């Protein structure tokens, strides 16, 4: 009996050893193939088990079986054939290619020869399907398109395209100044070099000289750096230079001033002149001298009104009194009227004036007493 059990144990051990000897370990690795993902978590394989291979990234299948079997502890060779993915050679006329490798995932830089410009992408990549992305560019001769001159035009040499180093002349339309050179050159990059700009003309209007005038060079507008000579009317002294220049911003530089001449007698000279205003009728514009503390009144010419002025209502009438400087219109700040009773005595202010608040300085007086 013991002999029988011994034989059984020997057979079991032999079967165990035999089955262990028929198992396979990790499947064979290949540089151009990868084990299918579903087998990645399995470490031991039994006799007659099989695994599948796929072509590695950058390779594509050209034939053979994907299957390998475990036979008596060894993996049968995989006859799957995988070919490296390659993109076609890049042939761009008048270009430089900075990489000769054309397999999958390779990046190629394209640069054009001098005198040519790249139309399209500079960097290309070889894709898994064996094509380049983006599309292969071209190298075209450098040309400058006709320049676009806002508020300007091409003066000479007009055509659709220009070669590098070709020149043309540009100018601005009326009312605009050319900022830059009128002669421009087509650059090697297909761009115009130092293309000028047309800006609205900077002009100075005729200078406004209060109590003065333009002596020479009279016109409506002046260009920067143009000069005019000015002077003052009689009775005024010129404070500053008589020669004034139109500045680059359209303003007169150092415009002088006309001031009243100082009289040795302490009196004032002729009445000053103001734009759109003239002396009231009771004053003489030709009077050459006015005594100290003399007052002059002006009124605006027809179509103009005193800007920013304060006005009072017409001065109040007083019964049985005469009013001097009487008016029936609104009067400006500073206007003064005086009263004199025909009979009786004057009670109140003899003179009242229009204040800065637009009211009279005092209530109107009264005439009381003998009627």
CSV table of C-alpha atoms in Angstrom, one decimal:
chain,number,residue,atom,x,y,z
A,1,UNK,CA,0.0,0.0,0.0
A,2,UNK,CA,2.8,2.3,0.8
A,3,UNK,CA,4.3,1.6,-2.5
A,4,UNK,CA,1.1,2.7,-4.3
A,5,UNK,CA,0.9,6.0,-2.5
A,6,UNK,CA,4.5,6.7,-3.3
A,7,UNK,CA,3.9,6.2,-7.0
A,8,UNK,CA,0.9,8.6,-6.8
A,9,UNK,CA,3.0,11.3,-5.2
A,10,UNK,CA,5.7,10.9,-7.8
A,11,UNK,CA,3.1,11.4,-10.6
A,12,UNK,CA,1.5,14.5,-8.9
A,13,UNK,CA,4.9,16.0,-8.5
A,14,UNK,CA,5.9,15.3,-12.0
A,15,UNK,CA,2.7,16.9,-13.3
A,16,UNK,CA,3.3,19.9,-11.1
A,17,UNK,CA,6.8,20.3,-12.3
A,18,UNK,CA,5.8,19.8,-15.9
A,19,UNK,CA,3.0,22.4,-15.7
A,20,UNK,CA,5.4,24.9,-14.1
A,21,UNK,CA,7.9,24.2,-16.9
A,22,UNK,CA,5.2,25.0,-19.6
A,23,UNK,CA,4.3,28.5,-18.2
A,24,UNK,CA,5.6,31.7,-19.9
A,25,UNK,CA,6.7,34.9,-18.2
A,26,UNK,CA,6.6,38.4,-19.7
A,27,UNK,CA,6.0,38.5,-23.4
A,28,UNK,CA,8.8,39.3,-25.8
A,29,UNK,CA,9.5,43.0,-26.3
A,30,UNK,CA,10.1,44.5,-29.8
A,31,UNK,CA,11.3,48.0,-30.7
A,32,UNK,CA,8.6,48.5,-33.3
A,33,UNK,CA,5.7,46.7,-31.5
A,34,UNK,CA,3.8,47.2,-28.3
A,35,UNK,CA,1.9,44.6,-26.3
A,36,UNK,CA,-1.8,45.2,-26.4
A,37,UNK,CA,-3.0,47.0,-23.2
A,38,UNK,CA,-5.3,44.2,-22.1
A,39,UNK,CA,-2.3,42.1,-21.2
A,40,UNK,CA,-0.4,44.7,-19.2
A,41,UNK,CA,-1.7,43.5,-15.8
A,42,UNK,CA,-0.9,39.8,-16.4
A,43,UNK,CA,2.4,38.5,-15.3
A,44,UNK,CA,2.1,34.7,-15.8
A,45,UNK,CA,0.8,32.8,-18.9
A,46,UNK,CA,0.0,29.1,-19.3
A,47,UNK,CA,0.8,26.8,-22.1
A,48,UNK,CA,-1.2,27.7,-25.3
A,49,UNK,CA,-2.1,31.2,-23.9
A,50,UNK,CA,-1.6,33.9,-26.5
A,51,UNK,CA,-1.1,37.7,-26.6
A,52,UNK,CA,-1.5,40.3,-29.3
A,53,UNK,CA,0.8,43.1,-30.5
A,54,UNK,CA,0.2,46.4,-32.1
A,55,UNK,CA,2.6,48.6,-34.0
A,56,UNK,CA,4.3,51.2,-31.8
A,57,UNK,CA,3.5,54.9,-32.2
A,58,UNK,CA,5.3,56.1,-35.3
A,59,UNK,CA,4.9,52.8,-37.1
A,60,UNK,CA,2.2,51.3,-39.2
A,61,UNK,CA,1.3,47.6,-39.9
A,62,UNK,CA,2.4,46.2,-43.2
A,63,UNK,CA,1.6,42.5,-42.7
A,64,UNK,CA,2.0,39.4,-40.4
A,65,UNK,CA,0.0,38.2,-37.5
A,66,UNK,CA,-0.5,40.2,-34.3
A,67,UNK,CA,-0.6,37.0,-32.1
A,68,UNK,CA,2.2,35.2,-30.2
A,69,UNK,CA,1.6,31.9,-28.3
A,70,UNK,CA,3.1,30.5,-25.1
A,71,UNK,CA,4.5,27.0,-26.1
A,72,UNK,CA,6.3,24.9,-23.5
A,73,UNK,CA,7.5,27.9,-21.6
A,74,UNK,CA,8.6,30.0,-24.6
A,75,UNK,CA,6.8,32.7,-26.6
A,76,UNK,CA,6.6,32.0,-30.3
A,77,UNK,CA,8.1,34.9,-32.4
A,78,UNK,CA,5.7,37.5,-33.6
A,79,UNK,CA,5.8,37.9,-37.3
A,80,UNK,CA,3.9,41.2,-37.2
A,81,UNK,CA,5.7,43.6,-39.5
A,82,UNK,CA,5.6,47.4,-38.7
A,83,UNK,CA,7.1,50.0,-40.9
A,84,UNK,CA,8.3,53.4,-39.6
A,85,UNK,CA,5.9,56.2,-40.6
A,86,UNK,CA,7.7,58.7,-42.8
A,87,UNK,CA,6.6,61.9,-44.4
A,88,UNK,CA,7.6,62.8,-48.0
A,89,UNK,CA,10.6,64.9,-48.6
A,90,UNK,CA,9.9,68.6,-48.5
A,91,UNK,CA,10.9,70.2,-51.7
A,92,UNK,CA,10.4,74.0,-51.7
A,93,UNK,CA,12.1,76.0,-54.4
A,94,UNK,CA,14.3,78.8,-53.0
A,95,UNK,CA,14.1,77.5,-49.5
A,96,UNK,CA,16.4,76.2,-46.7
A,97,UNK,CA,15.4,73.2,-44.7
A,98,UNK,CA,16.9,72.8,-41.2
A,99,UNK,CA,16.1,69.1,-40.6
A,100,UNK,CA,16.5,66.2,-43.0
A,101,UNK,CA,14.7,63.7,-40.7
A,102,UNK,CA,11.2,63.0,-41.9
A,103,UNK,CA,9.8,60.4,-39.5
A,104,UNK,CA,6.7,60.7,-37.4
A,105,UNK,CA,6.6,63.6,-34.9
A,106,UNK,CA,9.6,65.3,-36.5
A,107,UNK,CA,9.5,69.2,-36.7
A,108,UNK,CA,11.0,70.9,-39.7
A,109,UNK,CA,11.9,74.6,-39.9
A,110,UNK,CA,11.6,76.3,-43.3
A,111,UNK,CA,13.5,79.5,-44.2
A,112,UNK,CA,13.5,81.1,-47.6
A,113,UNK,CA,16.6,82.2,-49.5
A,114,UNK,CA,17.4,85.9,-49.6
A,115,UNK,CA,15.1,87.8,-51.9
A,116,UNK,CA,12.2,85.4,-51.2
A,117,UNK,CA,9.5,85.6,-48.6
A,118,UNK,CA,7.7,82.6,-46.9
A,119,UNK,CA,4.0,82.3,-47.7
A,120,UNK,CA,2.6,79.9,-45.1
A,121,UNK,CA,3.8,78.2,-41.9
A,122,UNK,CA,7.5,78.2,-41.0
A,123,UNK,CA,7.3,75.1,-38.7
A,124,UNK,CA,6.0,71.8,-40.0
A,125,UNK,CA,5.3,68.5,-38.2
A,126,UNK,CA,5.2,65.0,-39.5
A,127,UNK,CA,1.9,63.4,-38.5
A,128,UNK,CA,1.0,59.7,-37.9
A,129,UNK,CA,-0.8,59.5,-41.2
A,130,UNK,CA,2.5,60.4,-43.0
A,131,UNK,CA,1.5,63.9,-44.0
A,132,UNK,CA,2.9,67.4,-43.0
A,133,UNK,CA,0.9,69.8,-41.0
A,134,UNK,CA,0.2,72.6,-41.6
A,135,UNK,CA,0.4,72.6,-45.4
A,136,UNK,CA,3.8,72.9,-46.9
A,137,UNK,CA,4.5,76.6,-47.6
A,138,UNK,CA,6.1,78.3,-50.6
A,139,UNK,CA,8.9,80.8,-51.1
A,140,UNK,CA,7.9,83.6,-53.3
A,141,UNK,CA,9.9,86.5,-54.6
A,142,UNK,CA,9.8,89.5,-52.3
A,143,UNK,CA,7.5,92.2,-53.5
A,144,UNK,CA,6.0,95.3,-52.0
A,145,UNK,CA,2.4,96.1,-52.8
A,146,UNK,CA,1.6,99.6,-53.7
A,147,UNK,CA,1.7,101.6,-50.4
A,148,UNK,CA,-1.5,102.7,-48.8
A,149,UNK,CA,-1.2,106.4,-48.1
A,150,UNK,CA,-4.0,107.7,-45.9
A,151,UNK,CA,-4.8,111.2,-47.1
A,152,UNK,CA,-2.0,110.8,-49.6
A,153,UNK,CA,-1.1,109.4,-53.0
A,154,UNK,CA,1.8,108.0,-55.1
A,155,UNK,CA,3.3,110.9,-57.0
A,156,UNK,CA,5.5,108.9,-59.4
A,157,UNK,CA,6.3,105.3,-60.3
A,158,UNK,CA,2.8,103.9,-59.9
A,159,UNK,CA,2.4,100.1,-60.4
A,160,UNK,CA,0.9,97.1,-58.6
A,161,UNK,CA,4.1,95.5,-57.2
A,162,UNK,CA,7.7,96.7,-56.5
A,163,UNK,CA,10.9,94.8,-56.1
A,164,UNK,CA,13.3,95.3,-53.2
A,165,UNK,CA,15.3,98.5,-53.5
A,166,UNK,CA,12.8,100.1,-55.9
A,167,UNK,CA,11.8,103.6,-55.0
A,168,UNK,CA,8.7,105.7,-55.5
A,169,UNK,CA,7.6,109.3,-54.6
A,170,UNK,CA,4.6,110.0,-52.4
A,171,UNK,CA,2.8,113.2,-51.5
A,172,UNK,CA,-0.2,114.3,-49.4
A,173,UNK,CA,-3.5,115.6,-50.5
A,174,UNK,CA,-4.4,119.2,-50.0
A,175,UNK,CA,-4.9,120.2,-46.4
A,176,UNK,CA,-2.3,117.7,-45.1
A,177,UNK,CA,1.4,117.9,-44.4
A,178,UNK,CA,3.9,115.1,-45.2
A,179,UNK,CA,5.7,113.9,-42.1
A,180,UNK,CA,8.8,112.1,-43.3
A,181,UNK,CA,10.6,111.7,-46.7
A,182,UNK,CA,8.6,111.8,-49.9
A,183,UNK,CA,11.0,109.1,-51.4
A,184,UNK,CA,10.3,105.6,-50.0
A,185,UNK,CA,12.1,102.3,-50.7
A,186,UNK,CA,10.8,98.7,-51.0
A,187,UNK,CA,12.6,96.7,-48.3
A,188,UNK,CA,14.0,93.1,-48.5
A,189,UNK,CA,11.1,91.9,-46.3
A,190,UNK,CA,8.4,93.2,-48.6
A,191,UNK,CA,7.7,96.2,-46.5
A,192,UNK,CA,8.1,99.9,-47.3
A,193,UNK,CA,10.9,101.4,-45.3
A,194,UNK,CA,10.1,104.6,-43.4
A,195,UNK,CA,6.7,105.2,-45.0
A,196,UNK,CA,5.8,108.8,-44.2
A,197,UNK,CA,2.5,110.0,-42.7
A,198,UNK,CA,0.0,112.6,-43.8
A,199,UNK,CA,-1.3,114.7,-41.0
A,200,UNK,CA,-3.7,117.6,-41.0
A,201,UNK,CA,-1.9,120.9,-41.8
A,202,UNK,CA,-0.9,122.9,-38.8
A,203,UNK,CA,-1.7,126.6,-39.5
A,204,UNK,CA,-1.8,129.7,-37.4
A,205,UNK,CA,-4.8,132.0,-38.0
A,206,UNK,CA,-4.0,135.7,-38.4
A,207,UNK,CA,-2.9,137.0,-35.0
A,208,UNK,CA,-5.4,139.0,-33.1
A,209,UNK,CA,-3.7,142.2,-31.8
A,210,UNK,CA,-5.9,144.1,-29.3
A,211,UNK,CA,-5.2,147.8,-30.1
A,212,UNK,CA,-2.7,146.6,-32.7
A,213,UNK,CA,-2.5,145.4,-36.3
A,214,UNK,CA,-0.5,143.3,-38.7
A,215,UNK,CA,2.1,145.6,-40.3
A,216,UNK,CA,3.3,143.2,-43.1
A,217,UNK,CA,2.6,139.7,-44.4
A,218,UNK,CA,-1.2,139.9,-44.0
A,219,UNK,CA,-3.1,136.7,-45.0
A,220,UNK,CA,-5.7,134.3,-43.5
A,221,UNK,CA,-3.4,131.5,-42.4
A,222,UNK,CA,0.3,130.9,-41.9
A,223,UNK,CA,2.5,127.8,-41.9
A,224,UNK,CA,4.8,127.0,-39.0
A,225,UNK,CA,8.0,129.1,-39.0
A,226,UNK,CA,6.3,131.9,-41.1
A,227,UNK,CA,6.7,135.4,-39.7
A,228,UNK,CA,4.6,138.5,-39.6
A,229,UNK,CA,5.3,142.0,-38.3
A,230,UNK,CA,2.9,143.7,-36.0
A,231,UNK,CA,2.5,147.2,-34.5
A,232,UNK,CA,0.3,149.0,-32.1
A,233,UNK,CA,-2.3,151.7,-32.9
A,234,UNK,CA,-1.6,155.3,-31.8
A,235,UNK,CA,-1.5,155.8,-28.1
A,236,UNK,CA,-0.2,152.3,-27.3
A,237,UNK,CA,3.2,150.9,-26.7
A,238,UNK,CA,4.4,147.6,-28.1
A,239,UNK,CA,5.5,145.3,-25.3
A,240,UNK,CA,7.6,142.6,-27.0
A,241,UNK,CA,9.1,141.9,-30.4
A,242,UNK,CA,7.3,143.2,-33.5
A,243,UNK,CA,8.3,140.0,-35.4
A,244,UNK,CA,6.2,137.0,-34.4
A,245,UNK,CA,6.5,133.4,-35.6
A,246,UNK,CA,3.9,130.7,-36.2
A,247,UNK,CA,4.7,127.8,-33.9
A,248,UNK,CA,4.7,124.1,-34.7
A,249,UNK,CA,1.4,123.6,-32.8
A,250,UNK,CA,-0.5,126.3,-34.7
A,251,UNK,CA,0.0,129.0,-32.0
A,252,UNK,CA,1.9,132.3,-32.4
A,253,UNK,CA,5.1,132.3,-30.3
A,254,UNK,CA,5.6,135.2,-28.0
A,255,UNK,CA,2.8,137.4,-29.3
A,256,UNK,CA,3.5,141.0,-28.0
A,257,UNK,CA,1.0,143.2,-26.2
A,258,UNK,CA,-0.2,146.7,-26.8
A,259,UNK,CA,-0.5,148.8,-23.6
A,260,UNK,CA,-1.6,152.3,-23.0
A,261,UNK,CA,1.1,154.9,-23.2
A,262,UNK,CA,1.9,156.4,-19.9
A,263,UNK,CA,1.2,160.1,-20.1
A,264,UNK,CA,3.5,162.6,-18.2
A,265,UNK,CA,0.4,164.6,-17.3
A,266,UNK,CA,-1.2,161.6,-15.6
A,267,UNK,CA,-3.9,161.4,-18.2
A,268,UNK,CA,-4.8,158.5,-20.4
A,269,UNK,CA,-4.4,158.3,-24.1
A,270,UNK,CA,-7.0,157.4,-26.8
A,271,UNK,CA,-9.8,155.0,-25.9
A,272,UNK,CA,-8.8,151.4,-26.2
A,273,UNK,CA,-10.3,149.3,-28.9
A,274,UNK,CA,-12.0,145.9,-28.4
A,275,UNK,CA,-13.1,143.3,-31.0
A,276,UNK,CA,-16.9,143.6,-31.8
A,277,UNK,CA,-17.3,146.6,-29.6
A,278,UNK,CA,-17.3,150.4,-30.0
A,279,UNK,CA,-17.7,153.5,-27.8
A,280,UNK,CA,-21.2,154.6,-27.0
A,281,UNK,CA,-22.3,157.6,-29.0
A,282,UNK,CA,-21.7,160.1,-26.3
A,283,UNK,CA,-17.9,159.5,-26.5
A,284,UNK,CA,-15.5,160.6,-29.2
A,285,UNK,CA,-13.3,157.8,-30.6
A,286,UNK,CA,-10.9,160.4,-32.0
A,287,UNK,CA,-10.2,162.0,-28.6
A,288,UNK,CA,-6.4,161.7,-28.1
A,289,UNK,CA,-6.4,162.1,-24.3
A,290,UNK,CA,-8.7,161.4,-21.4
A,291,UNK,CA,-8.4,162.8,-17.9
A,292,UNK,CA,-7.6,160.7,-14.9
A,293,UNK,CA,-10.6,158.7,-13.6
A,294,UNK,CA,-12.5,159.3,-16.7
A,295,UNK,CA,-15.0,156.5,-17.6
A,296,UNK,CA,-15.8,155.2,-21.0
A,297,UNK,CA,-18.7,153.1,-21.9
A,298,UNK,CA,-18.8,150.6,-24.8
A,299,UNK,CA,-21.5,148.7,-26.5
A,300,UNK,CA,-21.3,145.5,-28.6
A,301,UNK,CA,-21.7,145.8,-32.4
A,302,UNK,CA,-24.9,144.5,-33.9
A,303,UNK,CA,-25.1,140.7,-33.7
A,304,UNK,CA,-22.9,140.5,-30.6
A,305,UNK,CA,-23.6,140.6,-26.8
A,306,UNK,CA,-21.3,141.1,-23.9
A,307,UNK,CA,-20.1,137.6,-23.0
A,308,UNK,CA,-20.4,136.7,-19.3
A,309,UNK,CA,-21.7,140.1,-18.4
A,310,UNK,CA,-24.0,140.8,-15.3
A,311,UNK,CA,-27.1,142.9,-16.1
A,312,UNK,CA,-29.5,144.9,-14.0
A,313,UNK,CA,-33.0,145.7,-14.9
A,314,UNK,CA,-33.7,149.2,-16.3
A,315,UNK,CA,-33.0,151.9,-13.6
A,316,UNK,CA,-36.2,152.7,-11.6
A,317,UNK,CA,-38.0,156.0,-12.3
A,318,UNK,CA,-38.5,158.5,-9.5
A,319,UNK,CA,-41.6,160.7,-9.4
A,320,UNK,CA,-40.9,164.4,-9.8
A,321,UNK,CA,-37.2,163.7,-10.5
A,322,UNK,CA,-34.9,163.9,-13.5
A,323,UNK,CA,-32.6,160.9,-14.2
A,324,UNK,CA,-29.2,161.3,-15.8
A,325,UNK,CA,-27.8,158.6,-18.1
A,326,UNK,CA,-31.3,157.3,-18.4
A,327,UNK,CA,-32.0,154.1,-20.4
A,328,UNK,CA,-34.9,151.8,-20.9
A,329,UNK,CA,-32.8,148.8,-21.5
A,330,UNK,CA,-31.0,146.3,-19.2
A,331,UNK,CA,-27.7,147.7,-18.1
A,332,UNK,CA,-24.4,145.9,-17.4
A,333,UNK,CA,-22.5,145.7,-14.1
A,334,UNK,CA,-21.0,149.1,-13.1
A,335,UNK,CA,-23.6,151.3,-15.0
A,336,UNK,CA,-24.4,154.4,-12.9
A,337,UNK,CA,-27.4,156.7,-12.9
A,338,UNK,CA,-28.1,159.9,-10.9
A,339,UNK,CA,-31.2,161.7,-9.9
A,340,UNK,CA,-32.2,165.4,-9.2
A,341,UNK,CA,-35.5,166.5,-7.9
A,342,UNK,CA,-37.4,169.1,-9.9
A,343,UNK,CA,-39.1,170.3,-6.6
A,344,UNK,CA,-38.6,169.3,-3.1
A,345,UNK,CA,-35.7,167.6,-1.4
A,346,UNK,CA,-34.0,164.3,-2.5
A,347,UNK,CA,-34.3,161.7,0.2
A,348,UNK,CA,-32.0,158.7,-0.4
A,349,UNK,CA,-29.0,158.0,-2.7
A,350,UNK,CA,-28.3,160.5,-5.3
A,351,UNK,CA,-26.5,158.0,-7.4
A,352,UNK,CA,-27.0,154.2,-7.7
A,353,UNK,CA,-25.1,151.7,-9.8
A,354,UNK,CA,-25.6,148.1,-11.1
A,355,UNK,CA,-23.8,145.7,-8.7
A,356,UNK,CA,-22.1,142.4,-9.6
A,357,UNK,CA,-25.2,140.6,-8.2
A,358,UNK,CA,-27.4,142.1,-10.9
A,359,UNK,CA,-29.2,144.4,-8.5
A,360,UNK,CA,-29.1,148.2,-8.0
A,361,UNK,CA,-26.8,149.4,-5.2
A,362,UNK,CA,-29.6,151.2,-3.3
A,363,UNK,CA,-33.4,151.7,-3.5
A,364,UNK,CA,-34.4,154.6,-5.7
A,365,UNK,CA,-34.6,157.9,-3.8
A,366,UNK,CA,-37.7,160.1,-3.2
A,367,UNK,CA,-38.5,163.7,-3.8
A,368,UNK,CA,-40.3,165.2,-0.7
A,369,UNK,CA,-41.4,168.6,0.4
A,370,UNK,CA,-42.6,171.4,-1.7
A,371,UNK,CA,-44.6,170.2,-4.7
